[in-house]
Each structure stands twice: as structure tokens, then as C-alpha cells.
């Protein structure tokens, strides 16, 4: 078995790949609905790893859209706050617990909410 390591410091390859949103939104819904799932610690860890990887991809997408906003667009400031919080939460070590998996699920949900606000129509000022 061989592997090829790609050098892509600007994230151009990732930028061309669309997010596979539906399965992760379903996973987020299930994880956040847990009451007392009684899974093995390694299962919590795998779920948290999946959600962490996807959160990083969504955060990268949010960053790309935020970078394209005009300087006077108010969505940029809140996006920066959300991204700083996401970076801090993603830097925290994974635990093999339901709570950790649920925290990562909340993060994915928050990032998708921010992405939707960046890609949707600009709200009209009344």
C-alpha cells in the first residue's frame, strides 16, 4: 500500500470539494438527541473525530465566504467571533465521552448556521 502526500498550503483542493452536508446534519441531530446512549468510549471518540473533521471543513468554508465579504458588511464581525470560538473548541483535546461528541455536534450546527447566513441573501435594513 502506498500513499501520496499532497502539498496544498492554500487549501485549493479542499475549496473545490463540496461539503457533504446531509449525512453530517443527520449525525448532529442524532448525537444531540442522545439522553444516555451507553456506547463504548471508542465509539464516542470515533463520532467526535468525524464531527471534528467536518467542523474543520465547514469552518474553512465559512472563512472563505467571510474573506469575500465587503469590509462594511456587518456579518463579518460576528463571523470572526464564531470562528475564534470554533478554533478554541477544536483545539481542545477529544474526550471519549458523549458530552464531547455532543459539543462537537453543537459546533458543526453553529458553523452551518453561520455559513447559511453568509451564503443566504443579505438581510434588508428597515
mmCIF file of C-alpha atoms in Angstrom:
data_model
loop_
_atom_site.group_PDB
_atom_site.id
_atom_site.type_symbol
_atom_site.label_atom_id
_atom_site.label_comp_id
_atom_site.label_asym_id
_atom_site.label_seq_id
_atom_site.Cartn_x
_atom_site.Cartn_y
_atom_site.Cartn_z
ATOM 1 C CA UNK A 1 0.000 0.000 0.000
ATOM 2 C CA UNK A 2 1.322 3.454 -0.868
ATOM 3 C CA UNK A 3 0.114 6.951 -0.111
ATOM 4 C CA UNK A 4 0.610 10.267 -1.807
ATOM 5 C CA UNK A 5 1.024 13.366 0.309
ATOM 6 C CA UNK A 6 -0.337 16.483 -1.301
ATOM 7 C CA UNK A 7 1.168 19.867 -0.606
ATOM 8 C CA UNK A 8 -1.736 22.319 -0.629
ATOM 9 C CA UNK A 9 -0.980 25.177 1.797
ATOM 10 C CA UNK A 10 -3.703 27.425 0.336
ATOM 11 C CA UNK A 11 -6.383 24.730 0.685
ATOM 12 C CA UNK A 12 -7.243 24.885 -3.010
ATOM 13 C CA UNK A 13 -8.101 21.202 -3.277
ATOM 14 C CA UNK A 14 -10.414 21.407 -0.287
ATOM 15 C CA UNK A 15 -12.033 24.549 -1.706
ATOM 16 C CA UNK A 16 -13.082 22.616 -4.796
ATOM 17 C CA UNK A 17 -14.777 19.831 -2.840
ATOM 18 C CA UNK A 18 -18.391 20.456 -1.840
ATOM 19 C CA UNK A 19 -19.394 19.768 1.744
ATOM 20 C CA UNK A 20 -21.353 16.544 2.161
ATOM 21 C CA UNK A 21 -23.839 18.241 4.448
ATOM 22 C CA UNK A 22 -26.818 15.873 4.725
ATOM 23 C CA UNK A 23 -25.119 12.925 6.466
ATOM 24 C CA UNK A 24 -23.431 15.218 8.975
ATOM 25 C CA UNK A 25 -26.620 17.092 9.731
ATOM 26 C CA UNK A 26 -28.271 13.723 10.368
ATOM 27 C CA UNK A 27 -25.386 12.700 12.650
ATOM 28 C CA UNK A 28 -25.625 16.021 14.530
ATOM 29 C CA UNK A 29 -29.368 15.517 15.027
ATOM 30 C CA UNK A 30 -28.870 12.001 16.399
ATOM 31 C CA UNK A 31 -25.970 12.937 18.671
ATOM 32 C CA UNK A 32 -27.799 15.932 20.123
ATOM 33 C CA UNK A 33 -30.864 13.766 20.799
ATOM 34 C CA UNK A 34 -28.888 11.340 22.994
ATOM 35 C CA UNK A 35 -30.103 11.004 26.550
ATOM 36 C CA UNK A 36 -27.967 8.118 27.801
ATOM 37 C CA UNK A 37 -26.663 6.139 24.819
ATOM 38 C CA UNK A 38 -24.295 3.743 26.694
ATOM 39 C CA UNK A 39 -21.758 3.490 23.886
ATOM 40 C CA UNK A 40 -18.197 2.321 24.259
ATOM 41 C CA UNK A 41 -15.629 5.088 24.799
ATOM 42 C CA UNK A 42 -14.006 4.274 21.448
ATOM 43 C CA UNK A 43 -17.379 4.803 19.728
ATOM 44 C CA UNK A 44 -17.750 8.257 21.281
ATOM 45 C CA UNK A 45 -14.212 9.001 20.170
ATOM 46 C CA UNK A 46 -14.899 7.959 16.562
ATOM 47 C CA UNK A 47 -18.063 10.040 16.410
ATOM 48 C CA UNK A 48 -16.224 13.043 17.876
ATOM 49 C CA UNK A 49 -13.417 12.567 15.350
ATOM 50 C CA UNK A 50 -15.900 12.521 12.460
ATOM 51 C CA UNK A 51 -17.582 15.663 13.737
ATOM 52 C CA UNK A 52 -14.238 17.371 14.360
ATOM 53 C CA UNK A 53 -13.055 16.747 10.818
ATOM 54 C CA UNK A 54 -16.295 18.021 9.386
ATOM 55 C CA UNK A 55 -16.294 21.065 11.677
ATOM 56 C CA UNK A 56 -12.839 21.952 10.352
ATOM 57 C CA UNK A 57 -14.101 21.678 6.764
ATOM 58 C CA UNK A 58 -17.170 23.830 7.473
ATOM 59 C CA UNK A 59 -15.016 26.392 9.313
ATOM 60 C CA UNK A 60 -12.736 26.590 6.261
ATOM 61 C CA UNK A 61 -15.772 27.207 4.065
ATOM 62 C CA UNK A 62 -17.035 29.896 6.447
ATOM 63 C CA UNK A 63 -13.588 31.555 6.315
ATOM 64 C CA UNK A 64 -13.616 31.565 2.508
ATOM 65 C CA UNK A 65 -17.035 33.210 2.399
ATOM 66 C CA UNK A 66 -16.152 35.704 5.136
ATOM 67 C CA UNK A 67 -12.995 36.726 3.272
ATOM 68 C CA UNK A 68 -15.121 37.642 0.256
ATOM 69 C CA UNK A 69 -17.416 39.975 2.232
ATOM 70 C CA UNK A 70 -17.102 43.722 1.734
ATOM 71 C CA UNK A 71 -15.407 45.481 4.672
ATOM 72 C CA UNK A 72 -18.639 47.249 5.663
ATOM 73 C CA UNK A 73 -20.695 44.036 5.776
ATOM 74 C CA UNK A 74 -21.769 43.519 9.381
ATOM 75 C CA UNK A 75 -21.821 39.742 9.007
ATOM 76 C CA UNK A 76 -18.022 39.711 9.021
ATOM 77 C CA UNK A 77 -17.603 40.773 12.651
ATOM 78 C CA UNK A 78 -19.912 38.101 14.036
ATOM 79 C CA UNK A 79 -18.326 35.535 11.741
ATOM 80 C CA UNK A 80 -14.914 36.330 13.231
ATOM 81 C CA UNK A 81 -16.298 35.754 16.736
ATOM 82 C CA UNK A 82 -17.826 32.422 15.683
ATOM 83 C CA UNK A 83 -14.580 31.325 14.009
ATOM 84 C CA UNK A 84 -12.449 32.271 17.036
ATOM 85 C CA UNK A 85 -14.751 30.260 19.271
ATOM 86 C CA UNK A 86 -14.662 27.348 16.829
ATOM 87 C CA UNK A 87 -10.863 27.424 16.742
ATOM 88 C CA UNK A 88 -10.746 27.299 20.530
ATOM 89 C CA UNK A 89 -13.213 24.439 20.741
ATOM 90 C CA UNK A 90 -11.411 22.485 18.015
ATOM 91 C CA UNK A 91 -8.095 22.949 19.810
ATOM 92 C CA UNK A 92 -9.468 21.272 22.941
ATOM 93 C CA UNK A 93 -8.436 17.624 23.211
ATOM 94 C CA UNK A 94 -11.030 14.999 22.394
ATOM 95 C CA UNK A 95 -12.526 13.011 25.216
ATOM 96 C CA UNK A 96 -14.092 9.624 24.797
ATOM 97 C CA UNK A 97 -17.470 10.783 26.150
ATOM 98 C CA UNK A 98 -20.978 11.538 24.944
ATOM 99 C CA UNK A 99 -20.559 15.119 26.191
ATOM 100 C CA UNK A 100 -17.534 15.662 23.950
ATOM 101 C CA UNK A 101 -19.334 14.253 20.898
ATOM 102 C CA UNK A 102 -22.344 16.451 21.648
ATOM 103 C CA UNK A 103 -20.138 19.527 21.980
ATOM 104 C CA UNK A 104 -18.621 18.798 18.572
ATOM 105 C CA UNK A 105 -22.132 18.313 17.155
ATOM 106 C CA UNK A 106 -23.159 21.725 18.531
ATOM 107 C CA UNK A 107 -20.097 23.236 16.910
ATOM 108 C CA UNK A 108 -20.958 21.753 13.500
ATOM 109 C CA UNK A 109 -24.503 23.090 13.838
ATOM 110 C CA UNK A 110 -23.248 26.582 14.781
ATOM 111 C CA UNK A 111 -20.827 26.642 11.860
ATOM 112 C CA UNK A 112 -23.540 25.625 9.402
ATOM 113 C CA UNK A 113 -25.807 28.343 10.809
ATOM 114 C CA UNK A 114 -23.054 30.900 10.227
ATOM 115 C CA UNK A 115 -22.366 29.528 6.722
ATOM 116 C CA UNK A 116 -26.048 29.810 5.838
ATOM 117 C CA UNK A 117 -26.075 33.435 6.984
ATOM 118 C CA UNK A 118 -23.061 34.161 4.800
ATOM 119 C CA UNK A 119 -24.369 32.431 1.703
ATOM 120 C CA UNK A 120 -28.002 33.496 2.002
ATOM 121 C CA UNK A 121 -29.412 36.806 0.850
ATOM 122 C CA UNK A 122 -28.211 39.854 2.744
ATOM 123 C CA UNK A 123 -30.950 40.896 5.189
ATOM 124 C CA UNK A 124 -32.716 44.110 4.257
ATOM 125 C CA UNK A 125 -32.384 47.068 6.593
ATOM 126 C CA UNK A 126 -35.722 48.574 7.596
#
